[in-house]
mmCIF file of C-alpha atoms in Angstrom:
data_model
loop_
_atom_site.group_PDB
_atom_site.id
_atom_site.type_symbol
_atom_site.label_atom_id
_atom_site.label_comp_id
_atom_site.label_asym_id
_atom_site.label_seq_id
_atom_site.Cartn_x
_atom_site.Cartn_y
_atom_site.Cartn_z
ATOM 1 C CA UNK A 1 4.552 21.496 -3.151
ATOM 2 C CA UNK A 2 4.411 18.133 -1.309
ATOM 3 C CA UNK A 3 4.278 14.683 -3.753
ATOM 4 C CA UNK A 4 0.556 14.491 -2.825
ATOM 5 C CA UNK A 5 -0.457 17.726 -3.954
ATOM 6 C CA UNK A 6 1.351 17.260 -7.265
ATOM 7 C CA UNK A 7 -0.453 14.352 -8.170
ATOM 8 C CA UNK A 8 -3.872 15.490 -7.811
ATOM 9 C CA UNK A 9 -2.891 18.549 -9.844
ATOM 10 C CA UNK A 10 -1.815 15.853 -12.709
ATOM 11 C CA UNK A 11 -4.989 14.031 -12.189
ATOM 12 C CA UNK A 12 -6.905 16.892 -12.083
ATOM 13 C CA UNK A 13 -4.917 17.952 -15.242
ATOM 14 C CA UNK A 14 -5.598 14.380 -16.790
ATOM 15 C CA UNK A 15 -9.375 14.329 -16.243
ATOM 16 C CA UNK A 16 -9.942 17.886 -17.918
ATOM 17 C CA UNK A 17 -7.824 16.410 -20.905
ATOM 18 C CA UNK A 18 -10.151 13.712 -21.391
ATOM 19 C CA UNK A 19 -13.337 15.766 -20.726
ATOM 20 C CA UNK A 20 -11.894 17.942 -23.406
ATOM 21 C CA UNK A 21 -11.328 15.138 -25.909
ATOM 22 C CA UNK A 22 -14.630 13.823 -25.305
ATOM 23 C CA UNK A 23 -16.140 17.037 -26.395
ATOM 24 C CA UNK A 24 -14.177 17.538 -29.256
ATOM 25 C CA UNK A 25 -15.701 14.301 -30.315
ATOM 26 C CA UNK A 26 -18.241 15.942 -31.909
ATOM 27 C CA UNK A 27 -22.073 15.821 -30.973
ATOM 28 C CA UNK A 28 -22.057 15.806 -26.656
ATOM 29 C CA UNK A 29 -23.675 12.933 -24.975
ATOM 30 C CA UNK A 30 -26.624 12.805 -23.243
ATOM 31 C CA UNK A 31 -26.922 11.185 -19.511
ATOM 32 C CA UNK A 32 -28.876 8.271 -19.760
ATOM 33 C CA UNK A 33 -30.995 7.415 -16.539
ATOM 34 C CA UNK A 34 -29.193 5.314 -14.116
ATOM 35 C CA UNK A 35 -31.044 1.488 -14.233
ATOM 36 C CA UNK A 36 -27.843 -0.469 -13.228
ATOM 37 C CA UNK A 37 -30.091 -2.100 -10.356
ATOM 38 C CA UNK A 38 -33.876 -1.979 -11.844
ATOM 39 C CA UNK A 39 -33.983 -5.660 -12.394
ATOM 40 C CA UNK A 40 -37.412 -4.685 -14.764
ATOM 41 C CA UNK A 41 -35.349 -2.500 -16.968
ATOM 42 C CA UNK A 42 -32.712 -5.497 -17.048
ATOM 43 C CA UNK A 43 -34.829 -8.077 -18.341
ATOM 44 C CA UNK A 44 -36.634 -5.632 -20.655
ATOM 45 C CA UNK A 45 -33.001 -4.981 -22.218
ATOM 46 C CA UNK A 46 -32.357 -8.656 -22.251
ATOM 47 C CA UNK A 47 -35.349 -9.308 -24.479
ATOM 48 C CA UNK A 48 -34.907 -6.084 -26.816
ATOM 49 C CA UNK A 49 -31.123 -6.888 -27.226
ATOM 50 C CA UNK A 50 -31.731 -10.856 -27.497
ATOM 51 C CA UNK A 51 -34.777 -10.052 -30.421
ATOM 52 C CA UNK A 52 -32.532 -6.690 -32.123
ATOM 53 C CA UNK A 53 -29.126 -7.137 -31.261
ATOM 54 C CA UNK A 54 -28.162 -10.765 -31.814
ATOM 55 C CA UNK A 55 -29.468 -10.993 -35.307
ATOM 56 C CA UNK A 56 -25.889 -9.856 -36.146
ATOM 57 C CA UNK A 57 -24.228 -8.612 -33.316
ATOM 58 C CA UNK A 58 -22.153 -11.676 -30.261
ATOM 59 C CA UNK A 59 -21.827 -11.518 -26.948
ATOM 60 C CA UNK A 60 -19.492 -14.332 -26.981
ATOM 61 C CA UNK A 61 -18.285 -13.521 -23.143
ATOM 62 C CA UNK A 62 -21.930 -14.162 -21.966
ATOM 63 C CA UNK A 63 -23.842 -16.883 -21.253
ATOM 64 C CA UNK A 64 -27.482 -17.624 -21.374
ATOM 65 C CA UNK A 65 -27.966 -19.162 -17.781
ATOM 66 C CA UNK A 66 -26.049 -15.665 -16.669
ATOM 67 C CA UNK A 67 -29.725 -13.672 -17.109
ATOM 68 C CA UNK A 68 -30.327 -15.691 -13.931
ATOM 69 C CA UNK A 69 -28.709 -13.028 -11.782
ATOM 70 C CA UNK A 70 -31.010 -10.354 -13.433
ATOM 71 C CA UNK A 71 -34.396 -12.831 -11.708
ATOM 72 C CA UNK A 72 -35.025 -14.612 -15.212
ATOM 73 C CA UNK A 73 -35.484 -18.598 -14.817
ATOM 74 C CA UNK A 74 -33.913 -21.310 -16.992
ATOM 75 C CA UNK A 75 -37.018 -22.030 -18.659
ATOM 76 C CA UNK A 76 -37.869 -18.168 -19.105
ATOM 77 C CA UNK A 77 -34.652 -18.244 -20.678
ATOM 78 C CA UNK A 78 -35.233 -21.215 -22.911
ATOM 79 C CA UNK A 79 -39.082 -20.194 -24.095
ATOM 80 C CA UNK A 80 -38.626 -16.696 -24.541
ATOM 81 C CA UNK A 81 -34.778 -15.516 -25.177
ATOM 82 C CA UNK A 82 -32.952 -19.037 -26.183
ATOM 83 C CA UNK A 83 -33.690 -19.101 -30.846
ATOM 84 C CA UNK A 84 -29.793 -19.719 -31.409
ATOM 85 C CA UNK A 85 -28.944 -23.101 -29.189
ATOM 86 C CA UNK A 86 -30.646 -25.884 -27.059
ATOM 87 C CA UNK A 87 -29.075 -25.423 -23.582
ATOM 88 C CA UNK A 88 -29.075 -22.194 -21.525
ATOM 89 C CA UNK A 89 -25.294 -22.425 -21.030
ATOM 90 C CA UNK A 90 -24.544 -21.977 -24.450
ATOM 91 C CA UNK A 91 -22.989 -18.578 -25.539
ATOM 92 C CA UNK A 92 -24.644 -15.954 -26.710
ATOM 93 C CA UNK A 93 -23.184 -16.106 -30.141
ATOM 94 C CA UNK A 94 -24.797 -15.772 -33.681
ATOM 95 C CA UNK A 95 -24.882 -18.284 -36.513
ATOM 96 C CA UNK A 96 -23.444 -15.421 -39.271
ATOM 97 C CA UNK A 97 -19.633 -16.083 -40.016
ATOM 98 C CA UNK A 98 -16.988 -13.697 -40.107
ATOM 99 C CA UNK A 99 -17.183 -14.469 -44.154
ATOM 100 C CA UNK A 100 -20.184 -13.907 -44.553
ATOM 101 C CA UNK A 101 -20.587 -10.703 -42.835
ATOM 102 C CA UNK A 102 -17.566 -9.056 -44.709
ATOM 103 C CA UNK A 103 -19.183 -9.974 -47.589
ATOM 104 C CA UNK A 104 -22.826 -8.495 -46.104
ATOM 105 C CA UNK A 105 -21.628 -5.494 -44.290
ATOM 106 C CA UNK A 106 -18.324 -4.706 -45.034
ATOM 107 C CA UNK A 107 -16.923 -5.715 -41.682
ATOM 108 C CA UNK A 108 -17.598 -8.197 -38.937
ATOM 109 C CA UNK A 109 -20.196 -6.605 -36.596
ATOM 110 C CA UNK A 110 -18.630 -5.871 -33.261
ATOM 111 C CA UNK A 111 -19.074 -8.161 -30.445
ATOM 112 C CA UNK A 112 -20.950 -6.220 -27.699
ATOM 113 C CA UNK A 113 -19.777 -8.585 -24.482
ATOM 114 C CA UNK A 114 -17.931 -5.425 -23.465
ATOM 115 C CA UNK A 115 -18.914 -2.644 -25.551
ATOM 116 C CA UNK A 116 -20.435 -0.393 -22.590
ATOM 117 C CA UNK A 117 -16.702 -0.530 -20.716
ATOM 118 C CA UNK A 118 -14.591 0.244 -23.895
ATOM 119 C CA UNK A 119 -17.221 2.872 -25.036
ATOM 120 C CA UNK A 120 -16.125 4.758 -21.314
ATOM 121 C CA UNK A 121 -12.970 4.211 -22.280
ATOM 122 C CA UNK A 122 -12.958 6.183 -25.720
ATOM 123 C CA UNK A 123 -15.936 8.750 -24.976
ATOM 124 C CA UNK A 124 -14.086 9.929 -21.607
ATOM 125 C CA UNK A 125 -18.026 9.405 -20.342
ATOM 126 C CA UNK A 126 -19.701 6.241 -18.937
ATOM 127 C CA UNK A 127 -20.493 3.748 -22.074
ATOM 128 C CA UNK A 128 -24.083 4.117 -21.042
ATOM 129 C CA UNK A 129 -24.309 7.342 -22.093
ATOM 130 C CA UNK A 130 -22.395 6.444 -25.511
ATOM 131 C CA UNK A 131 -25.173 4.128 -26.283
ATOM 132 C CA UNK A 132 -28.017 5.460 -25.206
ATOM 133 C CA UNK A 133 -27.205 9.046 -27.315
ATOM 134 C CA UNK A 134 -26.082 6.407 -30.315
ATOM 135 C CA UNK A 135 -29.263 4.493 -30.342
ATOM 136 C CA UNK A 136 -31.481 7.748 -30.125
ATOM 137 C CA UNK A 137 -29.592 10.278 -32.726
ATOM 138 C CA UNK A 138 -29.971 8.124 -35.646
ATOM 139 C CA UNK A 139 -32.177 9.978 -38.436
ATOM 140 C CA UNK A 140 -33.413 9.606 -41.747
ATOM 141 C CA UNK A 141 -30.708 10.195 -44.888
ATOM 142 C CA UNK A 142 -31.177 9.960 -48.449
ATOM 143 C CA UNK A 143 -27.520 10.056 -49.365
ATOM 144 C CA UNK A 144 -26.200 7.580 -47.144
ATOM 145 C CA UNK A 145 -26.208 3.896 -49.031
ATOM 146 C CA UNK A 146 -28.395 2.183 -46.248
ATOM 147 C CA UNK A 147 -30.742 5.267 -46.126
ATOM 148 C CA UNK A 148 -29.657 6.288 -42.332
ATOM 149 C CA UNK A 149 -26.956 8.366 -40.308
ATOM 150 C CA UNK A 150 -26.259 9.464 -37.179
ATOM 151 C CA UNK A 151 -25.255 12.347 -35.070
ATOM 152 C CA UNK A 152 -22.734 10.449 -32.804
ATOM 153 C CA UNK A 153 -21.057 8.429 -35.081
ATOM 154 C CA UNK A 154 -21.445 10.133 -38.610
ATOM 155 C CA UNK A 155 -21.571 8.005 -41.676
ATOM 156 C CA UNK A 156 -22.252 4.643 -39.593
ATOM 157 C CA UNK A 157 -22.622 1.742 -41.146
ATOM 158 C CA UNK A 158 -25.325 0.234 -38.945
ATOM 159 C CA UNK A 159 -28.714 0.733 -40.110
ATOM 160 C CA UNK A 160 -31.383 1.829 -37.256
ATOM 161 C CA UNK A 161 -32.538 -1.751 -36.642
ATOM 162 C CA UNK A 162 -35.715 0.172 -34.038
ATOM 163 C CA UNK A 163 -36.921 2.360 -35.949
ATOM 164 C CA UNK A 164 -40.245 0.792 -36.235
ATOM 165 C CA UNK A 165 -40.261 1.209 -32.741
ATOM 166 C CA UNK A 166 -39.450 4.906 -32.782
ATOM 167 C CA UNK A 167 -41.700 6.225 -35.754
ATOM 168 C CA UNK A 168 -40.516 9.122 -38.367
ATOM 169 C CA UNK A 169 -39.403 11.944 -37.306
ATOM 170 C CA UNK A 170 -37.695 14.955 -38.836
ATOM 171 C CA UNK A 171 -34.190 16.512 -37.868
ATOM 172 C CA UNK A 172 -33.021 20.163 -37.674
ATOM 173 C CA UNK A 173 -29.431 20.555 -37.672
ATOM 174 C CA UNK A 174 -28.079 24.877 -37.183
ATOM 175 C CA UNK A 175 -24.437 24.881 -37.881
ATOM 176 C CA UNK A 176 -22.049 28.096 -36.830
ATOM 177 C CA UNK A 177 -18.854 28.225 -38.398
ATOM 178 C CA UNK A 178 -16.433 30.977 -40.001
ATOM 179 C CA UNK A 179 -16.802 32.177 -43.536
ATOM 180 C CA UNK A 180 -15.476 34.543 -45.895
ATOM 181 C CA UNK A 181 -18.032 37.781 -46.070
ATOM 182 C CA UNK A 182 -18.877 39.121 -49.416
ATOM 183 C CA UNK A 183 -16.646 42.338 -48.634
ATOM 184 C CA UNK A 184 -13.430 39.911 -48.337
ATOM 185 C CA UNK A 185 -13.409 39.927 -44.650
ATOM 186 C CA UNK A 186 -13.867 37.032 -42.283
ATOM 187 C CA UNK A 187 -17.520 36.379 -41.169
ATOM 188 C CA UNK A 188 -19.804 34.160 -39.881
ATOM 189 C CA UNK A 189 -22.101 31.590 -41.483
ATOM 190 C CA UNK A 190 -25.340 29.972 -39.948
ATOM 191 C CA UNK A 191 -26.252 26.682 -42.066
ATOM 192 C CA UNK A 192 -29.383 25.387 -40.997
ATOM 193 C CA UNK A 193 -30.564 21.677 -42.497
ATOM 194 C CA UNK A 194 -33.758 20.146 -42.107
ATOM 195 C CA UNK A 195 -34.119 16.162 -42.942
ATOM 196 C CA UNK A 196 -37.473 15.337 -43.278
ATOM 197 C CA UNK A 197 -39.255 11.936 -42.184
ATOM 198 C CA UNK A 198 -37.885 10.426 -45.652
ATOM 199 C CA UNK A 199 -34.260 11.763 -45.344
ATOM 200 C CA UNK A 200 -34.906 14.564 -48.321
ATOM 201 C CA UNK A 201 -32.610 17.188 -46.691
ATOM 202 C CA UNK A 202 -33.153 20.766 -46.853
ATOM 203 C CA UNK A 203 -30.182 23.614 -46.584
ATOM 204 C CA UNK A 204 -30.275 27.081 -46.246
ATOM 205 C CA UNK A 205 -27.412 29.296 -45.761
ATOM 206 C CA UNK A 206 -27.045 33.002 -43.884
ATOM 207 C CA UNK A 207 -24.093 35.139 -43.068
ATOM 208 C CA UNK A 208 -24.345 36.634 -39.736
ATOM 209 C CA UNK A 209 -23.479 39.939 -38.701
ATOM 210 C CA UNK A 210 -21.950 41.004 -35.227
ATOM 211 C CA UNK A 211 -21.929 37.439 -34.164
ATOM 212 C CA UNK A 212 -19.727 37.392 -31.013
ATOM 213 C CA UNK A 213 -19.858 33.343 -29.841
ATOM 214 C CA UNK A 214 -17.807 30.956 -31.356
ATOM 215 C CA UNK A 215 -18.283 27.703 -33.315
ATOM 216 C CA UNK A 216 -21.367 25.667 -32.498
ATOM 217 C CA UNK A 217 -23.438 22.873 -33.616
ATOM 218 C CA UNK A 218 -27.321 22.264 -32.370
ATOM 219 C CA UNK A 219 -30.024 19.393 -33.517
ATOM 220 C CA UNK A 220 -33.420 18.799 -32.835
ATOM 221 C CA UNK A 221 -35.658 16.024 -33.414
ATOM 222 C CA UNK A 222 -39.718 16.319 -34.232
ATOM 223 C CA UNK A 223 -41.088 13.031 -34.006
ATOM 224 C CA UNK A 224 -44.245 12.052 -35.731
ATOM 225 C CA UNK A 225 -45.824 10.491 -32.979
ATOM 226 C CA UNK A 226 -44.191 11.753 -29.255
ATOM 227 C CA UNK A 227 -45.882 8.852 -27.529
ATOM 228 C CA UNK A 228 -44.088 6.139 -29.600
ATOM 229 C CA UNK A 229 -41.260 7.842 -29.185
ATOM 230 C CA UNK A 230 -40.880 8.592 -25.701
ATOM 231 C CA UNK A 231 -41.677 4.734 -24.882
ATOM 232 C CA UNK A 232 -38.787 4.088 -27.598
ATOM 233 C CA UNK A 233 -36.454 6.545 -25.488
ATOM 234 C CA UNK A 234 -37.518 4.226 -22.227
ATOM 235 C CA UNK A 235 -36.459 0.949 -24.031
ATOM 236 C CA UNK A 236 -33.193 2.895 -25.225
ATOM 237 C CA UNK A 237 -32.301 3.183 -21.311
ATOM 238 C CA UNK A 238 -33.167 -0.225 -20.439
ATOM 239 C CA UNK A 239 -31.330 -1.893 -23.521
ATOM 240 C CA UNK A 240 -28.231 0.511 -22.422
ATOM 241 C CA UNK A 241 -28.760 -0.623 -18.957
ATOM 242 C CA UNK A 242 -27.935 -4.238 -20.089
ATOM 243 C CA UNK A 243 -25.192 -3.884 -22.109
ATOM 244 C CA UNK A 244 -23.885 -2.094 -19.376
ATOM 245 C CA UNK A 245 -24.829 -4.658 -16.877
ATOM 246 C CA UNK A 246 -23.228 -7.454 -19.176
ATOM 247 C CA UNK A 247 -20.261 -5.915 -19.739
ATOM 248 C CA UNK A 248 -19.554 -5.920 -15.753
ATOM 249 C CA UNK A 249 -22.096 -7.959 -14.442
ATOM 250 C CA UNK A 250 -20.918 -7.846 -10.795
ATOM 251 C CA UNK A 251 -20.384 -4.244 -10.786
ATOM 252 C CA UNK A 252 -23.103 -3.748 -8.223
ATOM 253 C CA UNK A 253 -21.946 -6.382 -6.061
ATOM 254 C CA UNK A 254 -18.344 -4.576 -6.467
ATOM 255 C CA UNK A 255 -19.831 -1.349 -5.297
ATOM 256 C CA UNK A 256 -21.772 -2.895 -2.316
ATOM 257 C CA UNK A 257 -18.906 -4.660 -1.643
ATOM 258 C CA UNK A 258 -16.491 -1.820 -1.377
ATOM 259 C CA UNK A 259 -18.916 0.544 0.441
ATOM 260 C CA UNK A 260 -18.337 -2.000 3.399
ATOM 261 C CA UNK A 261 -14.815 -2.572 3.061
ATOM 262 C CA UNK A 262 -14.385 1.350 3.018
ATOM 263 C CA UNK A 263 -16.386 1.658 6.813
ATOM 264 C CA UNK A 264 -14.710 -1.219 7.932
ATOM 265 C CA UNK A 265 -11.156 0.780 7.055
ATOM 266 C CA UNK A 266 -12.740 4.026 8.448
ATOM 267 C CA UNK A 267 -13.777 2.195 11.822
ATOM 268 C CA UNK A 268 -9.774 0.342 11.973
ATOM 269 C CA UNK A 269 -8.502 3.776 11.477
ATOM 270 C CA UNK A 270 -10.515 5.254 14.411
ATOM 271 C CA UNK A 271 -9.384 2.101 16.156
ATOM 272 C CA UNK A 272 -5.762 2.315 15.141
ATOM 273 C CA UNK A 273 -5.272 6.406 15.978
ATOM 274 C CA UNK A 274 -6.735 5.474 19.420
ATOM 275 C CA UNK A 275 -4.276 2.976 20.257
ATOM 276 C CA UNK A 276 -1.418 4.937 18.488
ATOM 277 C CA UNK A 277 -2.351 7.379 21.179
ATOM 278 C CA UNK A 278 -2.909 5.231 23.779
ATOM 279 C CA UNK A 279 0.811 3.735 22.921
ATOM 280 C CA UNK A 280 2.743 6.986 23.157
ATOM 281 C CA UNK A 281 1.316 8.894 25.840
ATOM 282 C CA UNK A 282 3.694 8.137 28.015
ATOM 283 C CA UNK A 283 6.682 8.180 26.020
ATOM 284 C CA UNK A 284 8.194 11.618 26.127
#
């Protein structure tokens, strides 16, 4: 087996590890629609994360006068985003101390400069997909002290700061999972929960004969009103876009960028094979 081969097979090897932990995560992450160059969806995730998102959460790596690259003008950036400082070069930070949010919250609220690139890092999937399953699996629970939960990160303690933009909506969760039969022998249990639009949850429990499949966990959301919440899932994608966009704001220019620099190495090679050849055809 030649060096080359045996690193691929440990890549190969360290990829399905990762996919693997990612899964074992717990609820699987959704693909959120790719907006990394819809300027629109940009400045629409600007303004949601700017109004939302700043209340408590920095982005002390970013600056105002940066939304320039995603079309917005100084003084669209002054009337319409700038409620925390005077001049758009200031940092997008918020006036809530450390202090004071421990005090508040518990802990400081994350900073979310970089959020979408450590997010891929942990979830062993791209951060956008992290947030934008986050953001749209939080639901309605009566035995959680702030009155909310949520399927990718159980037990958070962020509330659902959109939900007025979402609407109610109920959750049904069907569980799968081993349990002892009432003959002594190993079985299997199906545990079904329904939260309804208050967060009053619902259980029912049945064992389940000749069940061949293996552990398994399933949800599905009923919103109240599906036009409000489909227009909620499309400001979801475009706030994810951002923080994705902030976190590596030249990523697209890095990609254009490198799609050149990889013809310009293809064309050299042609180039350098050719005159390789041309070198030692007569040397014998």
């Amino acid at each position: 087996m030649t060096l080359i081969q045996k690193f691929m097979g440990a890549l190969a090897l360290t990829l399905a590890g990762s996919a693997a932990l990612a899964a074992e995560g717990g609820y699987p992450l959704e693909t959120a629609p790719n907006r990394a160059s819809d300027v629109t969806a940009l400045q629409n995730g600007a303004k949601l994360f700017v109004n939302h998102c700043l209340n408590c959460h920095s982005a002390s790596a970013m600056r105002y006068n940066k939304l320039t690259e995603i079309g917005l003008t100084d003084e669209q950036i002054r009337k319409n985003l700038l409620f925390t400082g005077d001049k758009v070069g200031d940092l997008m930070t918020v006036a809530m101390t450390p202090k004071d949010a421990a005090a508040w919250f518990g802990t400081t609220p994350p900073d979310l400069s970089v959020i979408a690139r450590a997010k891929s890092q942990t979830a062993g999937r791209p951060g956008t997909d992290y947030i934008y399953t986050y953001l749209r699996s939080y639901y309605r629970d009566t035995a959680r002290p702030i009155g909310w939960n949520n399927l990718v990160f159980p037990d958070v303690g962020m509330p659902h700061v959109l939900w007025e933009r979402q609407g109610p909506r109920e959750l049904t969760t069907v569980a799968m999972h081993k349990a002892q039969a009432a003959d002594g022998n190993a079985g299997w249990e199906r545990i079904t929960t329904v939260y309804d639009a208050q967060g009053y949850a619902t259980t029912r429990k049945e064992a389940v004969a000749n069940y061949h499949g293996g552990e398994s966990f399933t949800a599905t959301f009923k919103p109240a009103d599906p036009a409000l919440s489909a227009r909620f899932d499309n400001d979801v994608a475009d706030l994810s876009a951002f923080l994705t966009w902030m976190a590596e704001p030249v990523a697209q220019f890095r990609k254009e960028v490198g799609f050149w620099v990889l013809m310009f190495l293809g064309l050299f090679l042609v180039v350098a094979m050719r005159l390789n050849a041309s070198y030692w055809k007569h040397v014998r």
